[in-house]
Short mmCIF file of C-alpha atoms in Angstrom, two decimals:
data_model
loop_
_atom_site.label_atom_id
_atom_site.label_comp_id
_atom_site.label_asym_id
_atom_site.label_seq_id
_atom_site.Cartn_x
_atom_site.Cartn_y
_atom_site.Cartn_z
CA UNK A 681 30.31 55.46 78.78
CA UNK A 682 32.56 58.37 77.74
CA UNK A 683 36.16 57.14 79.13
CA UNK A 684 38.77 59.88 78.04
CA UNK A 685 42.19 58.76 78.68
CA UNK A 686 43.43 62.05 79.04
CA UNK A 687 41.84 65.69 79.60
CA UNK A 688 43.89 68.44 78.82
CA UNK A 689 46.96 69.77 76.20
CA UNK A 690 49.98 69.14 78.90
CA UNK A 691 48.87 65.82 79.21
CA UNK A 692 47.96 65.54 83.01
CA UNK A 693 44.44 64.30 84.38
CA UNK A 694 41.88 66.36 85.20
CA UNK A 695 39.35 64.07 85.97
CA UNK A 696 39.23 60.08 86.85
CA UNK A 697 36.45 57.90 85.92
CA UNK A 698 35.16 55.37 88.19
CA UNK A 699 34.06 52.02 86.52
CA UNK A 700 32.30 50.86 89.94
CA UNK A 701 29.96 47.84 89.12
CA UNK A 702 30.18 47.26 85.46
CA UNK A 703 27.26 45.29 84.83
CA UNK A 704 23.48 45.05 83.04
CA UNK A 705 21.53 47.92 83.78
CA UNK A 706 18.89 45.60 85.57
CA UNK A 707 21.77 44.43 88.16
CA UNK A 708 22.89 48.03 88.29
CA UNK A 709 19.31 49.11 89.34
CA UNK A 710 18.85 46.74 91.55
CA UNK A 711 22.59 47.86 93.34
CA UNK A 712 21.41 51.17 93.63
CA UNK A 713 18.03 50.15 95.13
CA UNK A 714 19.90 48.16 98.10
CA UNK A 715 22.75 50.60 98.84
CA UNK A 716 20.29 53.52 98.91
CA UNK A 717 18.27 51.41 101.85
CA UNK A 718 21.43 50.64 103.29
CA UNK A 719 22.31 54.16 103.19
CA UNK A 720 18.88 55.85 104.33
CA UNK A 721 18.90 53.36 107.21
CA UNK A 722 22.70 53.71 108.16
CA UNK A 723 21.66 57.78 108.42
CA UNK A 724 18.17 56.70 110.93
CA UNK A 725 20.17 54.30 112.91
CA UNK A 726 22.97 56.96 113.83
CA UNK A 727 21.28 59.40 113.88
CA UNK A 728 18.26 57.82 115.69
CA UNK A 729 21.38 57.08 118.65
CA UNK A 730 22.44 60.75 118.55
CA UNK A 731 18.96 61.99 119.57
CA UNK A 732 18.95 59.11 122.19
CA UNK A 733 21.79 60.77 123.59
CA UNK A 734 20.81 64.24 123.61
CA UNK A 735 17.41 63.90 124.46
CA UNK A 736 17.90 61.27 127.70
CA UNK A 737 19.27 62.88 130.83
CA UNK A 738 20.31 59.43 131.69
CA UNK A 739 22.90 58.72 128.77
CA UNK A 740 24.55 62.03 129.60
CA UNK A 741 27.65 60.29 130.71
CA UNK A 742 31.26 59.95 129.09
CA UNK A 743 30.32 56.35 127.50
CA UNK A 744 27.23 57.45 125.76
CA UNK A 745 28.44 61.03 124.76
CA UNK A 746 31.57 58.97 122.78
CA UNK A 747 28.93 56.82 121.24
CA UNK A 748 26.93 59.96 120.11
CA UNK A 749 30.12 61.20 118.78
CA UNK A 750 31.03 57.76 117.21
CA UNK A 751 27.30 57.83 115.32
CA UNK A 752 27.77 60.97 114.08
CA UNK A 753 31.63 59.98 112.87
CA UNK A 754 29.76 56.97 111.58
CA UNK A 755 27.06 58.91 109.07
CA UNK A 756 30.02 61.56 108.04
CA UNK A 757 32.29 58.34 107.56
CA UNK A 758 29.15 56.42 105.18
CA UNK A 759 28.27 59.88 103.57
CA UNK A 760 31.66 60.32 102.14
CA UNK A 761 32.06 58.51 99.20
CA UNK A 762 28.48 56.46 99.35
CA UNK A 763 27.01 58.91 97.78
CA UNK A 764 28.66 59.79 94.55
CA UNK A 765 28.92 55.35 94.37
CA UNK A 766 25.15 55.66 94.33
CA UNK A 767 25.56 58.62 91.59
CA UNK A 768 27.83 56.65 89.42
CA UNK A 769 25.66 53.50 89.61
CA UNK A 770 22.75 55.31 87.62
CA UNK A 771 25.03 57.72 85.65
CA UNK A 772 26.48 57.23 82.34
CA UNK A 773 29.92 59.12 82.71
CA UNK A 774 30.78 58.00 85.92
CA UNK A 775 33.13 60.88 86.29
CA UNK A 776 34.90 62.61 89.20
CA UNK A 777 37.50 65.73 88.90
CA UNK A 778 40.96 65.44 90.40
CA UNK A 779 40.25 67.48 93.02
CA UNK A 780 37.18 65.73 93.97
CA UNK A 781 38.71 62.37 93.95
CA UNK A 782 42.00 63.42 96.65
CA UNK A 783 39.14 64.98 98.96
CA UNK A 784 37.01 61.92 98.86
CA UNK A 785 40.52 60.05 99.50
CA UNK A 786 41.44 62.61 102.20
CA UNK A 787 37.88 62.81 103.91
CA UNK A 788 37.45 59.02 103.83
CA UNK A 789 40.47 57.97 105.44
CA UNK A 790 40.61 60.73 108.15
CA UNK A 791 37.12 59.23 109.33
CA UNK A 792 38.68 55.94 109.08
CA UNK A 793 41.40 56.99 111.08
CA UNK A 794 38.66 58.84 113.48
CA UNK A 795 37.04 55.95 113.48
CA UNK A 796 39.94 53.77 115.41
CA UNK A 797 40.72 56.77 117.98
CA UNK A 798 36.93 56.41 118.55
CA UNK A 799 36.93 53.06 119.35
CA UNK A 800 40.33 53.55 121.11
CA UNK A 801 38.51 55.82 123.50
CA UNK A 802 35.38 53.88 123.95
CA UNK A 803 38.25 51.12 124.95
CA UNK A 804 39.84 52.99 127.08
CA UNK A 805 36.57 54.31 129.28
CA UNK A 806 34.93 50.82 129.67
CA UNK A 807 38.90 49.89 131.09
CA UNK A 808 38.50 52.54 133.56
CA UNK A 809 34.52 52.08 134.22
CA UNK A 810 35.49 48.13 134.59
CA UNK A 811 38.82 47.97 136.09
CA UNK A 812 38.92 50.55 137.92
CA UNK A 813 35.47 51.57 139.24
CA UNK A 814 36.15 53.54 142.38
CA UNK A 815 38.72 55.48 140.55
CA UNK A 816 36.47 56.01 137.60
CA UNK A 817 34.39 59.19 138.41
CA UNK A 818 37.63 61.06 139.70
CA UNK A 819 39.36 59.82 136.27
CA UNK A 820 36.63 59.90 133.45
CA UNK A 821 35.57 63.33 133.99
CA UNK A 822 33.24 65.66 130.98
CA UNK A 823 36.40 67.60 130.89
CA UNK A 824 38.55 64.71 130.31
CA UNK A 825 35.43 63.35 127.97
CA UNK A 826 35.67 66.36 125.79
CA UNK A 827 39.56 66.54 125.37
CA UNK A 828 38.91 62.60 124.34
CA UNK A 829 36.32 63.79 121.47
CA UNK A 830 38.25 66.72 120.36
CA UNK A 831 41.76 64.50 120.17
CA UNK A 832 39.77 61.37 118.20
CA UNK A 833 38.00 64.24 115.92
CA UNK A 834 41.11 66.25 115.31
CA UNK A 835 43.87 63.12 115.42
CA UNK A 836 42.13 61.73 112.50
CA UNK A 837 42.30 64.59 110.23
CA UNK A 838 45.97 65.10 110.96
CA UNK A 839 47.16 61.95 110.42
CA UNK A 840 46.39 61.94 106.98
CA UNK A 841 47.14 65.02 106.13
CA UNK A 842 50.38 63.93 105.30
CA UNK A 843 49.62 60.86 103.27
CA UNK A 844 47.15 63.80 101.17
CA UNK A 845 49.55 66.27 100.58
CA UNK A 846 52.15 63.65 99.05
CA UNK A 847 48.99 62.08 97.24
CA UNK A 848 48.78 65.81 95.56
CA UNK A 849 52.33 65.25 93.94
CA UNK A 850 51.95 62.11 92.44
CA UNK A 851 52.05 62.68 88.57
CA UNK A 852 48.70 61.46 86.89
CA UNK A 853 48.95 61.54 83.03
CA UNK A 854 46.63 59.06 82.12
CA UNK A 855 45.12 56.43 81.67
CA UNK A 856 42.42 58.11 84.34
CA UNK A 857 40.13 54.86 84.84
CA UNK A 858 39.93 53.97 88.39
CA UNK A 859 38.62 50.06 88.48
CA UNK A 860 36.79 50.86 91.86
CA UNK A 861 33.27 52.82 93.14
CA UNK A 862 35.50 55.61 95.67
CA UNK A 863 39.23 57.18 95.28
CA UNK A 864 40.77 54.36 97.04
CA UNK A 865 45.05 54.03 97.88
CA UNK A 866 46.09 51.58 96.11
CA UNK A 867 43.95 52.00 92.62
CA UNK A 868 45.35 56.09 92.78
CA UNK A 869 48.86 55.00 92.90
CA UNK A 870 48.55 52.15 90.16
CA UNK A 871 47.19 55.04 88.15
CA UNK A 872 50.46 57.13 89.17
CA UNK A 873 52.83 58.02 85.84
CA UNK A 874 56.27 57.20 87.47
CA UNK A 875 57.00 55.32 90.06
CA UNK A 876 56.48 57.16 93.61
CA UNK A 877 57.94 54.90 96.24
CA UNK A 878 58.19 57.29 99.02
CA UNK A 879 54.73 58.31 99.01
CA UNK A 880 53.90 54.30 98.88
CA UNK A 881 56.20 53.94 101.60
CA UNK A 882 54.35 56.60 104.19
CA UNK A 883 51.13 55.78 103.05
CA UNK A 884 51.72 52.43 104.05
CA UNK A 885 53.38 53.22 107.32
CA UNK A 886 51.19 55.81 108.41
CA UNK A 887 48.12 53.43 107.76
CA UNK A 888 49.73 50.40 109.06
CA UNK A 889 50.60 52.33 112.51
CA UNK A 890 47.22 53.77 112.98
CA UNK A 891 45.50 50.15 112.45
CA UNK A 892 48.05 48.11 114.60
CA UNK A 893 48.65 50.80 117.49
CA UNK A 894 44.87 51.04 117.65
CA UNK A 895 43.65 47.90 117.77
CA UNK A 896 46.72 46.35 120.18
CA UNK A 897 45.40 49.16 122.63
CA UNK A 898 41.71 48.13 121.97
CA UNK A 899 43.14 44.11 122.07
CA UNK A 900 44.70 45.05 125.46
CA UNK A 901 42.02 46.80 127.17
CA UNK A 902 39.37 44.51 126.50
CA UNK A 903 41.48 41.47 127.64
CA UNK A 904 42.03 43.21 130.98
CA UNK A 905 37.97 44.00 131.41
CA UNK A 906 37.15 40.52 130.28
CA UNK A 907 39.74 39.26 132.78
CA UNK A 908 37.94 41.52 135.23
CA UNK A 909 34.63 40.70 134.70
CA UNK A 910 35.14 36.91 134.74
CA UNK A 911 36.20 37.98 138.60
CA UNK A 912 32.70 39.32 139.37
CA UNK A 913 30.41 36.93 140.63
CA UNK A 914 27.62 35.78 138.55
CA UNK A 915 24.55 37.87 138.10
CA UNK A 916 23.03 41.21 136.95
CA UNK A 917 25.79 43.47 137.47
CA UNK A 918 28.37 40.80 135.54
CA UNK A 919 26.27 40.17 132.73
CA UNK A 920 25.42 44.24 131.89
CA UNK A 921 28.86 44.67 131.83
CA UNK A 922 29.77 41.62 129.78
CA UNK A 923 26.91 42.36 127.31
CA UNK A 924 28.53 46.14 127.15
CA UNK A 925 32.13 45.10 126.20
CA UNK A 926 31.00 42.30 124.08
CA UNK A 927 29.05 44.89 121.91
CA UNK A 928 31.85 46.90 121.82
CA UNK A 929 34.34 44.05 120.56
CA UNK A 930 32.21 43.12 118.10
CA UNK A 931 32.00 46.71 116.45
CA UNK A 932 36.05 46.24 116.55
CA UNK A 933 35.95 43.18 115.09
CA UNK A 934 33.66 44.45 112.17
CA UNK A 935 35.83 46.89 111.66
CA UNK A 936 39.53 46.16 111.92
CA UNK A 937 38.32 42.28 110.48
CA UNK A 938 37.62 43.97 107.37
CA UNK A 939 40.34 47.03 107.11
CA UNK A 940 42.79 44.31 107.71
CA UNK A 941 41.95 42.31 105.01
CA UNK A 942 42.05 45.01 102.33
CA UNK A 943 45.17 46.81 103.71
CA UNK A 944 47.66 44.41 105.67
CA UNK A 945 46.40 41.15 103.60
CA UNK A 946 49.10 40.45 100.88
CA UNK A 947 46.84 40.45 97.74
CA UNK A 948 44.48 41.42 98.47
CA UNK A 949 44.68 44.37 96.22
CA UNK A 950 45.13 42.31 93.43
CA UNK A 951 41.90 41.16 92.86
CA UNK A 952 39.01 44.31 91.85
CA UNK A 953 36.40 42.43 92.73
CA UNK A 954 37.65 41.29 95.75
CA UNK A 955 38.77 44.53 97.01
CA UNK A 956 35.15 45.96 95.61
CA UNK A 957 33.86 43.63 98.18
CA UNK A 958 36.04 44.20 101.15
CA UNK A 959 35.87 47.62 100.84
CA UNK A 960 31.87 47.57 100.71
CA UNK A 961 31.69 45.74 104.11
CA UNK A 962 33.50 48.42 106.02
CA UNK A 963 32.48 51.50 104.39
CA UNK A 964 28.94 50.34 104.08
CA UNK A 965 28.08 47.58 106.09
CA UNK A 966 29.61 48.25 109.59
CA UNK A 967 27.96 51.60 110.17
CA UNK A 968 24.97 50.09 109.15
CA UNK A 969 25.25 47.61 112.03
CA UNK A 970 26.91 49.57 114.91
CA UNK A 971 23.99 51.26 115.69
CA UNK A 972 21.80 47.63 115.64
CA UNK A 973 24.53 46.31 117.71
CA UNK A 974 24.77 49.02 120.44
CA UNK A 975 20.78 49.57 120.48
CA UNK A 976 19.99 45.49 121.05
CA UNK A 977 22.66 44.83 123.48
CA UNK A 978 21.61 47.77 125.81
CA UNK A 979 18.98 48.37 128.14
CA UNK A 980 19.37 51.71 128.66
CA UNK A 981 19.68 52.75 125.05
CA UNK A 982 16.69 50.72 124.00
CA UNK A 983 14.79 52.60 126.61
CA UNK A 984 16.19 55.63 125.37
CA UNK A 985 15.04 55.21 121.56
CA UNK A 986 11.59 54.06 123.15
CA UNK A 987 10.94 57.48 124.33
CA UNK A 988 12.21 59.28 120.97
CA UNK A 989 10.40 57.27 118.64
CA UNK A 990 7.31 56.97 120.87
CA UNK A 991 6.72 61.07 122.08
CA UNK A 992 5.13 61.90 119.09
CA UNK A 993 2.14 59.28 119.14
CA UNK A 994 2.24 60.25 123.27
CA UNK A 995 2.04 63.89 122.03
CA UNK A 996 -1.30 62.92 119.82
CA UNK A 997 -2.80 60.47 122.15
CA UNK A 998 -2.42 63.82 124.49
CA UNK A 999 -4.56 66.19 122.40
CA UNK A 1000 -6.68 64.03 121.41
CA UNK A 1001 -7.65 63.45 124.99
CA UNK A 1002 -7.86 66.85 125.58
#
């Protein structure tokens, strides 16, 4: 592996190198071989939802058009720094340019952010669909659906823009060797040549008041609909709409389980491999099992991927009769 420790005459980095999974070349191939099928089937499963969406009348309504929106948040989140980990795995320089490395950092954490306005929403429309049912068709209009999308789509992006500017001053003069598989916070500011406390500072505010202000709204709202729905008498209508929420929560758990532990634990950034770990179950494996989760619990979106995966062998069973 070519590590330099520094690229150019002045002395500043213009490049990182991430070490990912230093290991054999067997275990290596066999790493790339699962997170590529993790990958490939992440992208089907969202995208596989999308098409459920657009393609069913039925699922035209605000809850399903946030869960398209969600998928497609989902395979943009995966597709950001999966990827180039899959490159590195098989590559021999493991390299990424400066520039490179504060997008992926940028990109990545704006979906994450995304991700928790997303779930926010979704939140938010089962408390009005739940809660407040007579009220909810007046309330939860397309209109108000959209402005929802747009805000969860264009919040995330701004709220780290901040964080990614002040990640642009932070002095890098070497060494460049990032012990992770993605530009991640914490290894980027170990890397940093002086001290930067104030961009530590907001980075670690502005994360820790997106995850806690999101996920005490999400905490709230589902306590009141599970309150509700324990009013409802047993029976069809009671258990669609506990199976609903409880899919739901457990996406939230997955997620803000996981993003806890790496960014609010104390420590937990002080062990690689640990934080390797973490980091793998929320950028790979939750997408991967949102879309199982939302597709098994639900009637309506089973029946939904039924039809999409089943009109082309309807299509052929057609001509062929003809």
């Amino acid at each position: 592996m070519n590590i330099s420790e520094t690229n150019n005459i002045s002395g500043s980095v213009t490049e990182f190198i991430l070490l990912g999974f230093p290991c054999r070349r067997e275990i290596r191939i066999l790493l790339f071989v699962i997170f590529s099928l993790i990958y490939l089937l992440t992208l089907m499963g969202n995208t596989s939802i999308i098409c459920a969406v657009w393609s069913s009348q039925k699922l035209h309504t605000p809850m399903y058009i946030l869960l398209a929106n969600f998928s497609f948040l989902e395979i943009c989140y995966v597709s950001s720094d999966v990827p180039k980990m899959l490159a590195n795995i098989i590559s021999q320089t493991k390299s990424i340019s400066y520039a490179r490395c504060l997008l992926q950092f940028y990109f990545f954490f704006s979906m994450c952010a995304a991700e928790g306005y997303f779930l926010s929403a979704m939140s938010f429309d089962r408390f009005l669909a739940i809660c407040r049912p007579l009220h909810y068709p007046t309330i939860m209009t397309h209109h108000l659906c959209a402005r929802l999308v747009v805000s969860c789509w264009v919040g995330g992006f701004l709220s780290i823009l901040i964080p990614a500017i002040l990640m642009t001053q932070v002095p890098f003069c070497g060494p460049n060797i990032i012990d992770h598989f993605f530009c991640d916070l914490g290894p980027l500011l170990a890397l940093s040549c002086t001290p930067v406390p104030k961009t530590t500072l907001t980075c670690a505010t502005v994360s820790s008041l997106i995850i806690f202000i999101t996920f005490l709204y999400i905490l709230g709202s589902y306590t009141l609909v599970l309150r509700a729905v324990l009013r409802v008498p047993a029976g069809s209508g009671r258990n669609k709409a506990f199976s609903t929420c409880a899919s739901h929560f457990l996406v939230v758990s997955l997620f803000y389980g996981s993003v806890m532990v790496m960014y609010v634990s104390p420590g937990s950034r002080s062990h690689p491999g640990t934080q390797k770990f973490v980091t793998l179950f929320y950028c790979m494996a939750t997408p991967f099992f949102n879309p199982l989760i939302y597709s098994l619990r639900n009637k309506d979106m089973k029946d939904a991927l039924k039809k999409v995966l089943g009109a082309p062998s309807k299509e052929i069973s057609k001509n062929t009769e003809k």
